[in-house]
GROMACS .gro file of C-alpha atoms in nm:
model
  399
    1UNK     CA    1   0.651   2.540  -2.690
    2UNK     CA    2   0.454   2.248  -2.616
    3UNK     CA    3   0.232   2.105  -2.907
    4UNK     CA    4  -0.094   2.235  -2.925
    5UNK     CA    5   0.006   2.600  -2.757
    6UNK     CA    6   0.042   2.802  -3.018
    7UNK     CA    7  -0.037   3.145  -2.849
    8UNK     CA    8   0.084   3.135  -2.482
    9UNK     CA    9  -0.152   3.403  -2.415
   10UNK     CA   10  -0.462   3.217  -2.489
   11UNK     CA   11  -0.654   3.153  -2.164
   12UNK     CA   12  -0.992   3.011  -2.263
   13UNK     CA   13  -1.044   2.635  -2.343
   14UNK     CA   14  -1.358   2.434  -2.425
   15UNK     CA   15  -1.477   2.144  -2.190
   16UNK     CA   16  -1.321   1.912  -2.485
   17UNK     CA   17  -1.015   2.078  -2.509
   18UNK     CA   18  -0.934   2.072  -2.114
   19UNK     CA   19  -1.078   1.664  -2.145
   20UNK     CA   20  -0.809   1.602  -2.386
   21UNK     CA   21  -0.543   1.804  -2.192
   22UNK     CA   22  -0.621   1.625  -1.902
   23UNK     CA   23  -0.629   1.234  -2.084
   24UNK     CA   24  -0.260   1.361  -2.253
   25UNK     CA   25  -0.139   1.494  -1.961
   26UNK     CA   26  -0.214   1.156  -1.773
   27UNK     CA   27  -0.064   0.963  -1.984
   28UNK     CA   28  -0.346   0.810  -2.216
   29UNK     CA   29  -0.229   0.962  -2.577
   30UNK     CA   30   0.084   0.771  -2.574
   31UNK     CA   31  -0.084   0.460  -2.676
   32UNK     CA   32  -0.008   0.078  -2.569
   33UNK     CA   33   0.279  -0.128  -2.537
   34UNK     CA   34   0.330  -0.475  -2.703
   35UNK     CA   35   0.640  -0.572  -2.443
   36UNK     CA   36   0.613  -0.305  -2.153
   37UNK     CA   37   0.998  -0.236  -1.991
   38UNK     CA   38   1.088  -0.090  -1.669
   39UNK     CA   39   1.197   0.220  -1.911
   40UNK     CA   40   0.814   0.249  -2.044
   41UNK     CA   41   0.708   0.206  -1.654
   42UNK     CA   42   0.960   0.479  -1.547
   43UNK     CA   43   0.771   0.688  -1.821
   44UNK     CA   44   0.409   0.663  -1.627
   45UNK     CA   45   0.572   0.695  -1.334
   46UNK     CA   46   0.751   0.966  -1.381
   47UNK     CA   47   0.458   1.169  -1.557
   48UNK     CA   48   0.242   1.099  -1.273
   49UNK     CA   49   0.459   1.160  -0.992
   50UNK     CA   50   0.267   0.920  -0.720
   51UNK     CA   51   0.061   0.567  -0.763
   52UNK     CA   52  -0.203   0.542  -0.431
   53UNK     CA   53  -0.160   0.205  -0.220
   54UNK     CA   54  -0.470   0.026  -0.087
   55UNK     CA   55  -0.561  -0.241   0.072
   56UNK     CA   56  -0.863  -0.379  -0.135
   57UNK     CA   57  -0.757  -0.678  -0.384
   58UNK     CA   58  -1.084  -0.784  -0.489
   59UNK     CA   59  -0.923  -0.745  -0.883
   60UNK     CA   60  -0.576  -0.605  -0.812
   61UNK     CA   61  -0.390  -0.397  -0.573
   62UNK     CA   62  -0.464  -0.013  -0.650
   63UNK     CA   63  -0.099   0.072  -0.706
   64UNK     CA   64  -0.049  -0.186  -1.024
   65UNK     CA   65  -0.351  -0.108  -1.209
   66UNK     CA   66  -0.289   0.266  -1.360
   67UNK     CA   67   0.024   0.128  -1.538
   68UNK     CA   68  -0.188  -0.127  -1.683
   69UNK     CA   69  -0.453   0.147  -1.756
   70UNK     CA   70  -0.177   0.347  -2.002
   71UNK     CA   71   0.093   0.068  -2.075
   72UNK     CA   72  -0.143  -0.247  -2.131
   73UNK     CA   73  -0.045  -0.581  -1.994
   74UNK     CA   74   0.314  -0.562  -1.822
   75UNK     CA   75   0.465  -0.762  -1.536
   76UNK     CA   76   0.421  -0.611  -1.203
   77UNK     CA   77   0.778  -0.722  -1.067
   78UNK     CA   78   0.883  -0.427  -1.254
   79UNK     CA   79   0.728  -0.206  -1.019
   80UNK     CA   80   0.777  -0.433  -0.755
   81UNK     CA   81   1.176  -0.393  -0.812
   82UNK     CA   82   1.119   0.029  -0.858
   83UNK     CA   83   0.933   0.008  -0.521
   84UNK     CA   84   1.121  -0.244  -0.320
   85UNK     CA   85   1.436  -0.333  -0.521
   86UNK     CA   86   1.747  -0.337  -0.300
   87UNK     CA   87   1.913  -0.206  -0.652
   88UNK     CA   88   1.821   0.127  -0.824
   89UNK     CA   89   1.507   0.226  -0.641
   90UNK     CA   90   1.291   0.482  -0.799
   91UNK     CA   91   1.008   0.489  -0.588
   92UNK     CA   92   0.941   0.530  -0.192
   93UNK     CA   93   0.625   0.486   0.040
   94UNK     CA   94   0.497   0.742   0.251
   95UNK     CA   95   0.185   0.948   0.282
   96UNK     CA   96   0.130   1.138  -0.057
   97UNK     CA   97  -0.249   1.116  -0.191
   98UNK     CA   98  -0.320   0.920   0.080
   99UNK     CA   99  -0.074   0.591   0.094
  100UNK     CA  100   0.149   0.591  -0.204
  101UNK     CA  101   0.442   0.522  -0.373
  102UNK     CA  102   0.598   0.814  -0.455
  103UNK     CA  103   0.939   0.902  -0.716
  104UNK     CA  104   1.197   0.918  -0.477
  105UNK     CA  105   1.352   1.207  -0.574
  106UNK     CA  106   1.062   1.399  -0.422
  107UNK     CA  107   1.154   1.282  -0.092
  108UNK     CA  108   1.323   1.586   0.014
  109UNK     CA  109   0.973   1.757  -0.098
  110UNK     CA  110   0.802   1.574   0.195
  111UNK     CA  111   1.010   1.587   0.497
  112UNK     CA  112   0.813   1.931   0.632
  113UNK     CA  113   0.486   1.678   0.637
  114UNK     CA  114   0.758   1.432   0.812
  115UNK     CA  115   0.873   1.765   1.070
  116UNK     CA  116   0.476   1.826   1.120
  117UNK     CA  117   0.430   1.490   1.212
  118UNK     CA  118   0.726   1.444   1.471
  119UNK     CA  119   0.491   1.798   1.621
  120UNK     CA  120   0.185   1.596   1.607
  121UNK     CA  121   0.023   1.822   1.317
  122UNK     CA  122  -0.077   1.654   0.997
  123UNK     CA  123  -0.151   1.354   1.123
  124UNK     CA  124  -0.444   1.094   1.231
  125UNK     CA  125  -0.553   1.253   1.593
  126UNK     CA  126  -0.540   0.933   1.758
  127UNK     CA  127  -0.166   0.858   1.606
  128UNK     CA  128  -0.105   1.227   1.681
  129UNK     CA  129  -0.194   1.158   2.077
  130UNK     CA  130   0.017   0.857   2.112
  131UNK     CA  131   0.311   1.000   1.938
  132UNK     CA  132   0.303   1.252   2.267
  133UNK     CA  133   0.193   1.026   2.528
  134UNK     CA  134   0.398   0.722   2.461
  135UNK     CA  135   0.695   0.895   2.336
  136UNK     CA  136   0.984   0.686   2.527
  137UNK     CA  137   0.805   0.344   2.377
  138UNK     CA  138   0.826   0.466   2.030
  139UNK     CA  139   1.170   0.530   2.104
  140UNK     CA  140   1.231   0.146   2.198
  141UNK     CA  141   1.066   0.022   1.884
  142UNK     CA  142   1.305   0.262   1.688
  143UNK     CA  143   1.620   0.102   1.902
  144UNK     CA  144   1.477  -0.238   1.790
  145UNK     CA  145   1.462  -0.189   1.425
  146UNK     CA  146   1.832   0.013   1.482
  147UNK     CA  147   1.948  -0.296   1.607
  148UNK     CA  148   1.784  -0.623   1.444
  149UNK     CA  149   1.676  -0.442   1.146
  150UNK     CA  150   1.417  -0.428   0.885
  151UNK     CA  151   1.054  -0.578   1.126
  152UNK     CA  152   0.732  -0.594   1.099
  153UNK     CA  153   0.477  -0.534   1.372
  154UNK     CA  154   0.441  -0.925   1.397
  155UNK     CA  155   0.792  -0.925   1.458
  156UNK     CA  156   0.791  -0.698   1.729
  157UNK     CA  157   0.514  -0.891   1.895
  158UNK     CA  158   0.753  -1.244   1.825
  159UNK     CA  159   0.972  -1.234   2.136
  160UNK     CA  160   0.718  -1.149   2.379
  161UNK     CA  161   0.450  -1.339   2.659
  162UNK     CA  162   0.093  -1.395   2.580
  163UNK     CA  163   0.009  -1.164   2.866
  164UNK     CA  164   0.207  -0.859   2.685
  165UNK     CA  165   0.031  -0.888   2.351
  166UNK     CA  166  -0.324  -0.846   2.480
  167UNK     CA  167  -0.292  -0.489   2.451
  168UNK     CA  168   0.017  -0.421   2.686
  169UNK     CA  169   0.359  -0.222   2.674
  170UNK     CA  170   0.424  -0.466   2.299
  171UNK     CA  171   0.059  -0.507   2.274
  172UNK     CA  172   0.059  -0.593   1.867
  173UNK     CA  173  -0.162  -0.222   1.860
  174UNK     CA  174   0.107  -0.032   2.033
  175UNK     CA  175   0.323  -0.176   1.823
  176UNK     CA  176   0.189  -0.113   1.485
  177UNK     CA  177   0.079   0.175   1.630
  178UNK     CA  178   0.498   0.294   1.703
  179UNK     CA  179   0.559   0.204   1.372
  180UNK     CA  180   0.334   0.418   1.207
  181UNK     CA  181   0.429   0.692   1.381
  182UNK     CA  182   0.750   0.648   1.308
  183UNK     CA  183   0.658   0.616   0.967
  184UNK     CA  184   0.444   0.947   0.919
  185UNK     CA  185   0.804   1.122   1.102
  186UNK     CA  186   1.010   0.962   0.837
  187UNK     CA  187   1.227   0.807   1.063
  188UNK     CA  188   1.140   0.495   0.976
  189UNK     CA  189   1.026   0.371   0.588
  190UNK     CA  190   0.903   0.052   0.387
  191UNK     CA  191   1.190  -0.160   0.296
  192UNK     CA  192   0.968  -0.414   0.132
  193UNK     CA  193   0.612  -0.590   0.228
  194UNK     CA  194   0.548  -0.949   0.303
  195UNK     CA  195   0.204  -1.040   0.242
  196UNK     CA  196   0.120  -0.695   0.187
  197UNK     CA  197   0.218  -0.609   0.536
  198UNK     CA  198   0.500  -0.320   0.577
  199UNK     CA  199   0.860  -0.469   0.676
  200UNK     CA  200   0.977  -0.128   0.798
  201UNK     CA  201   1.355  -0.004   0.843
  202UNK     CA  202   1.594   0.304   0.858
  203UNK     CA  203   1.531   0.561   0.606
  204UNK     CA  204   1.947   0.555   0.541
  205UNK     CA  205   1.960   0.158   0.477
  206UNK     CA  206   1.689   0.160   0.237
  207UNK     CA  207   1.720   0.490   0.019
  208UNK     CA  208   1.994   0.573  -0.212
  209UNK     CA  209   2.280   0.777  -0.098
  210UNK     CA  210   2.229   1.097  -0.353
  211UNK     CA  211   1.896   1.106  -0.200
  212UNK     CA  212   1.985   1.114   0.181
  213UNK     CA  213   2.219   1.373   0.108
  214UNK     CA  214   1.975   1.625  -0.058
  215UNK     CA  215   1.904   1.916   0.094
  216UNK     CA  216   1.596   1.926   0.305
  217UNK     CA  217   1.397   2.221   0.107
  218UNK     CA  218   1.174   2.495   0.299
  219UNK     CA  219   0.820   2.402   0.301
  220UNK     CA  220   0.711   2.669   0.061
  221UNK     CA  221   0.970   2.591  -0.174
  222UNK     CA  222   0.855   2.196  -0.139
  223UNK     CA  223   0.480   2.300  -0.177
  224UNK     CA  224   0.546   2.495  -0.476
  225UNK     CA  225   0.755   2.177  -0.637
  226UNK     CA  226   0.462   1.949  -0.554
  227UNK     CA  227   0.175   2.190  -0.701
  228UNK     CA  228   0.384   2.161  -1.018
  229UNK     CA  229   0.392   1.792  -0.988
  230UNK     CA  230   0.050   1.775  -0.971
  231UNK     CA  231   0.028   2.033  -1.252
  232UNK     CA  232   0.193   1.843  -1.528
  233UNK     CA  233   0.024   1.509  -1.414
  234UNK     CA  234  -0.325   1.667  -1.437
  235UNK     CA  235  -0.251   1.973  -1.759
  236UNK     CA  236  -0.514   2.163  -1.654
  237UNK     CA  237  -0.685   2.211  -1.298
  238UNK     CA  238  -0.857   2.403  -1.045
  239UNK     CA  239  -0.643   2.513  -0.727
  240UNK     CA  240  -0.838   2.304  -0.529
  241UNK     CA  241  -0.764   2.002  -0.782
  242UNK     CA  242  -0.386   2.053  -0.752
  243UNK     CA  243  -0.434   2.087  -0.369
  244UNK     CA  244  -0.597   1.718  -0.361
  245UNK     CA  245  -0.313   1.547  -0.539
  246UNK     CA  246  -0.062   1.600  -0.213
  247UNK     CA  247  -0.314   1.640  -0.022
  248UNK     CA  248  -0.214   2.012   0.086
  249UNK     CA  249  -0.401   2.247   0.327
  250UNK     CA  250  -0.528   2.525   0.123
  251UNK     CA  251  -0.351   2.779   0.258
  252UNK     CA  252   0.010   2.672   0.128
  253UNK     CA  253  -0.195   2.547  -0.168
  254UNK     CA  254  -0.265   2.892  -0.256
  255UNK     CA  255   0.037   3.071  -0.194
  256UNK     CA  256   0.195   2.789  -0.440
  257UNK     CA  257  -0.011   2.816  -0.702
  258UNK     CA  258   0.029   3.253  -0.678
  259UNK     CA  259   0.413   3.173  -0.659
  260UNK     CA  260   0.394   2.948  -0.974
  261UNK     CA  261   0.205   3.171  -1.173
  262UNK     CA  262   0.397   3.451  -1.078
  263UNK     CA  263   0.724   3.229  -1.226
  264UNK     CA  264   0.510   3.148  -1.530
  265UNK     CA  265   0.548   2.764  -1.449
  266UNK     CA  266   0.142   2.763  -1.438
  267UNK     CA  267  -0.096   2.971  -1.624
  268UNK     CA  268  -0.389   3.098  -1.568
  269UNK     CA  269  -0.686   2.962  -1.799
  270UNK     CA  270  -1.090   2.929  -1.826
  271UNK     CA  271  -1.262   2.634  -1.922
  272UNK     CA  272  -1.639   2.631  -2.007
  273UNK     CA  273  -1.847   2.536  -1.805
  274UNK     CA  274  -1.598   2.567  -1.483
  275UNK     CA  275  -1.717   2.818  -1.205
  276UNK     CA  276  -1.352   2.832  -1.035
  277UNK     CA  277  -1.054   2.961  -1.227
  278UNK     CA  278  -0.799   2.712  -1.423
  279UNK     CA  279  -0.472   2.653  -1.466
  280UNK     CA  280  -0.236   2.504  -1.727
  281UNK     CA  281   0.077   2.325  -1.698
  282UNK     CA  282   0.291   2.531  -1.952
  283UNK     CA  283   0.406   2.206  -2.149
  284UNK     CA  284   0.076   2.041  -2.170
  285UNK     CA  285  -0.077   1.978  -2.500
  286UNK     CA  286  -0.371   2.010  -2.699
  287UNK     CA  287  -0.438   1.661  -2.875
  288UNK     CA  288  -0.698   1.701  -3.126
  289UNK     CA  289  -0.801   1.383  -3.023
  290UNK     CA  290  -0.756   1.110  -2.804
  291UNK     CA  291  -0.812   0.701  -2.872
  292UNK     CA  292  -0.775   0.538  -2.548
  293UNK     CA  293  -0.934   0.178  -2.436
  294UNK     CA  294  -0.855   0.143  -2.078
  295UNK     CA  295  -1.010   0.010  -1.728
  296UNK     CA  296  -0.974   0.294  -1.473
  297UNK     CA  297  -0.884   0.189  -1.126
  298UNK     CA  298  -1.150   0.353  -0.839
  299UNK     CA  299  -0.754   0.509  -0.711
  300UNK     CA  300  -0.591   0.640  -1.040
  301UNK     CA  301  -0.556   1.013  -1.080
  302UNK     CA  302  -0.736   1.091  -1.319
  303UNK     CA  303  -1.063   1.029  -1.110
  304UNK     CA  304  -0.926   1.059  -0.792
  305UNK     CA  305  -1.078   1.425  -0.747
  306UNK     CA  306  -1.409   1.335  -0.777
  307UNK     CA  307  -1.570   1.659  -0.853
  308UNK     CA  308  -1.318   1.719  -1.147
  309UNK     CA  309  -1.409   1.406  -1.270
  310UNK     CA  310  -1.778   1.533  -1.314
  311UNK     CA  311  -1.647   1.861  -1.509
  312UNK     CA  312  -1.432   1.755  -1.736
  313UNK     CA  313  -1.632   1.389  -1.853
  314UNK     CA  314  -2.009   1.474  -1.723
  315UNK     CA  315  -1.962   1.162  -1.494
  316UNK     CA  316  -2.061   1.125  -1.129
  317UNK     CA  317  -1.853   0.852  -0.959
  318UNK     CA  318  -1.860   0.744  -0.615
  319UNK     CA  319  -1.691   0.424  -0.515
  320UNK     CA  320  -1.960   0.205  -0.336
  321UNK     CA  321  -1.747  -0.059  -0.147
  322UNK     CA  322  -1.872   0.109   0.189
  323UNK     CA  323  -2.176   0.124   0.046
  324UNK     CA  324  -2.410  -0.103   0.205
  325UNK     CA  325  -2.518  -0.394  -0.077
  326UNK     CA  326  -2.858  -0.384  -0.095
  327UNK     CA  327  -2.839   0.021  -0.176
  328UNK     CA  328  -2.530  -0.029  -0.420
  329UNK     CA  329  -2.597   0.158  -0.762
  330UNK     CA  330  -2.366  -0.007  -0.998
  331UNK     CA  331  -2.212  -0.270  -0.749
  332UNK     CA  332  -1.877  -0.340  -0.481
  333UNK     CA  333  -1.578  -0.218  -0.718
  334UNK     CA  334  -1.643  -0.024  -0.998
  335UNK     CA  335  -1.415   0.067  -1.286
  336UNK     CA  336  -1.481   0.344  -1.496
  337UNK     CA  337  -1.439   0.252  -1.877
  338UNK     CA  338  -1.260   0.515  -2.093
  339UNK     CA  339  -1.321   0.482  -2.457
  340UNK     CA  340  -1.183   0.737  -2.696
  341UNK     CA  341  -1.148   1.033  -2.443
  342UNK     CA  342  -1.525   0.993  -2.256
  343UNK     CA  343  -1.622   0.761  -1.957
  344UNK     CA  344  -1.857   0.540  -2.114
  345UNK     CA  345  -1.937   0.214  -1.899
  346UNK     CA  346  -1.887   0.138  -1.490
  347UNK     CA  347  -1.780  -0.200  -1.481
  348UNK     CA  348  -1.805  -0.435  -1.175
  349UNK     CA  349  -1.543  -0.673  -1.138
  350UNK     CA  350  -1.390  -0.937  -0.949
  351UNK     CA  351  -1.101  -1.175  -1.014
  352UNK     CA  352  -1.156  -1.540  -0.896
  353UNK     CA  353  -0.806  -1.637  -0.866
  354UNK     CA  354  -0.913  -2.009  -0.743
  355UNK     CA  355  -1.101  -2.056  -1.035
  356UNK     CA  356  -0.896  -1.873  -1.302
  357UNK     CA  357  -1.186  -1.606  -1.401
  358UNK     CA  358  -1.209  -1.257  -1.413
  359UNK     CA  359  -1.583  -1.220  -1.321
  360UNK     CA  360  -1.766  -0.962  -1.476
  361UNK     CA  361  -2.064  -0.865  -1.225
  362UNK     CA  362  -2.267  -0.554  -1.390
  363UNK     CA  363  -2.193  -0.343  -1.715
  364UNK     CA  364  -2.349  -0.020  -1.728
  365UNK     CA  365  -2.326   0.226  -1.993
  366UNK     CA  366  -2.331   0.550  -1.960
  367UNK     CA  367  -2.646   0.791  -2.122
  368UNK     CA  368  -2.524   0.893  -2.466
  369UNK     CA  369  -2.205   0.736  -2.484
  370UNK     CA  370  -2.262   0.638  -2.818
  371UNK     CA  371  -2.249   0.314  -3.054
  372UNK     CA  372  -2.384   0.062  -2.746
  373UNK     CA  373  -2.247  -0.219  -2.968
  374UNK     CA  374  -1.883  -0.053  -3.021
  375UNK     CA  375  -1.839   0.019  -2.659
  376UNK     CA  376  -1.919  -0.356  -2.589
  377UNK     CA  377  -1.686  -0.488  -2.880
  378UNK     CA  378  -1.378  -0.255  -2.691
  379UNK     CA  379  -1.475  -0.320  -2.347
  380UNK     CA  380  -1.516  -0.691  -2.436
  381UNK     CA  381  -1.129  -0.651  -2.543
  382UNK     CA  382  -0.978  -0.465  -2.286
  383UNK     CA  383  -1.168  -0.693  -2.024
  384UNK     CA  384  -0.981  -1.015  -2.246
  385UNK     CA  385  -0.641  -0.798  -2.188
  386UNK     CA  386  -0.682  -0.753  -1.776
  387UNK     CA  387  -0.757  -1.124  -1.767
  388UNK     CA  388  -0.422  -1.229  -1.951
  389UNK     CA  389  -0.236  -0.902  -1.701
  390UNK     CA  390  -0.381  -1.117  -1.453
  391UNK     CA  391  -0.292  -1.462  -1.520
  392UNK     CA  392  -0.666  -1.556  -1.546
  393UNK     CA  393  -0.788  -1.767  -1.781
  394UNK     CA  394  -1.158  -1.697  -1.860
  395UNK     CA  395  -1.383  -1.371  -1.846
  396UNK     CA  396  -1.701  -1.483  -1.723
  397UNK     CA  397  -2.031  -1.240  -1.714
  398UNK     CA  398  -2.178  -1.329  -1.390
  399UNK     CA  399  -2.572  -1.417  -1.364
   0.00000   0.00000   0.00000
């Protein structure tokens, strides 16, 4: 029984209670690491099931910065070998919560979103179209990767006339465009990236065996084994809040989450304050309280539902990079600051890689979050510890 649930049967929680199931269930009771391995990186992973992929680097890429949020400062080749490793690869890219890397032995979970896609459902409208309408010219950028293997869109455009790559037959769109389709069909997958760009390949050449020859599951049976992903990375959520974490349509969302409760691999709970029903991963637990000291990235999961966010830390975040600057609340890339278990600051930040500083542009701390002066003293720290993660050698308020 996990810690914490002593009576199965108990359904109603308090908004701290559900806080601190969430903050365990994510990975923020386990506490920091002085020398972070690829065994205590396997552990976040693993827990949380997915790491989003953007393309913003104004401080770091999305996908590094939730392992630094629950391990501390660790060296990012270690996921880059779990991602792109040609040895013992644990993770895979394709289209979870939006980009991601994924654990690769979910794979088999996602090949009915890979089926949809080769149908044109599930997928960007405009990709969707030109899966149908250019069908035998996908088919010649798959032959080319077949043949000369792992490319890039750039490389596809290499052996071709000026005239061509102003938006002809290998126009660089068309290409890029192939490959994504390709991509969302699971035909074709992310061997490694160069410059952050994909360097796609075959599927067979880049996964492991064991995991090419798993069975391809039924979709229900895959939507139910994601829902309980998203379960034990999140402890205790609305159905809507599991449905986000995939990225499911709400219909299977639903029938999962009946089918898991009717297995007793989710139960159903209340939390106060919550208008929609709850549910609780069976082996979450209860902490009776929670010291974290972390920087959250705008992508991690524990604020990538937005709404949940606001129920279960009283804390309306919207990310303002689209936001035009003059009408920006609390500036261009905004980290939440979790002290204890509550989101106390919104910190604006930039890394100056040229000039070795981690610029600090706005602090602003949230109403009642407590001791002012404490929050400073750990934010000042933590801010000191993504500098070092970083390789930067100052932290520098900006005016």
């Amino acid at each position: 029984m996990a810690p914490g649930l002593t009576d199965r049967r108990r359904a109603r929680f308090s908004a701290a209670e559900a806080r601190r199931i969430a903050l365990a269930a994510s990975g923020f009771r386990d506490g920091r690491v002085e020398r972070p391995t690829a065994r205590h990186l396997a552990r976040v992973v693993g827990r949380l099931g997915l790491l989003q992929i953007d393309s913003v680097n104004v401080l770091a890429r999305a996908h590094y910065v939730p392992a630094f949020s629950r391990l501390g400062p660790y060296d990012p080749a270690l996921l880059d070998r779990a991602a792109y490793g040609r040895r013992h690869r644990t993770l895979f890219e394709y289209w979870g919560h939006e980009a991601s890397l994924i654990r690769i032995d979910l794979e088999p979970a996602f090949r009915w979103r890979m089926e949809e896609a080769r149908a044109g459902r599930g997928i960007y409208g405009g990709l969707a179209r030109f899966g149908a309408e250019r069908r035998p010219f996908i088919d010649e950028v798959l032959r080319e990767v077949e043949t000369r293997g792992p490319l890039t869109a750039a490389d596809l455009e290499g052996n071709r006339r000026p005239d061509e790559l102003r938006g002809g037959w290998w126009g660089w769109t068309d290409a890029k465009r192939a490959l994504e389709w390709l991509f969302w069909a699971g035909l074709l997958t992310t061997r490694t990236r160069r410059s952050f760009a994909r360097i796609y390949d075959l599927p067979e050449r880049v996964f492991p065996a064991e995991v090419i020859a798993q069975p391809t599951p039924e979709p229900a049976e895959a939507h139910r084994r994601l829902m309980a992903v998203a379960a034990r990375a999140l402890g205790i959520a609305t159905e809507p809040d599991l449905r986000d974490y995939f990225r499911l349509d709400p219909a299977s969302s639903k029938a999962a989450v009946a089918a898991l409760v009717e297995a007793g691999d989710l139960l159903p709970a209340a939390v106060e304050g919550w208008s929609a029903p709850a549910y609780l991963d069976p082996a979450a637990a209860i902490p009776r309280r929670i010291e974290a000291r972390a920087l959250v990235s705008p992508f991690d999961p524990l604020v990538w539902e937005r709404s949940r966010t606001e129920r279960l830390f009283g804390f309306r975040y919207r990310l303002e990079i689209y936001t035009p600057a003059h009408k920006r609340e609390h500036g261009y890339y905004v980290l939440p600051f979790l002290f204890g278990e509550r989101l106390v600051a919104r910190v604006d930040l930039k890394a100056d890689r040229q000039a070795g500083r981690l610029l600090v542009q706005s602090v602003h701390l949230e109403p009642g979050a407590g001791d002012s002066a404490e929050i400073l003293d750990a934010l000042t720290a933590e801010l000191g510890e993504m500098a070092r993660w970083l390789g930067l050698g100052e932290v520098v308020a900006s005016a």
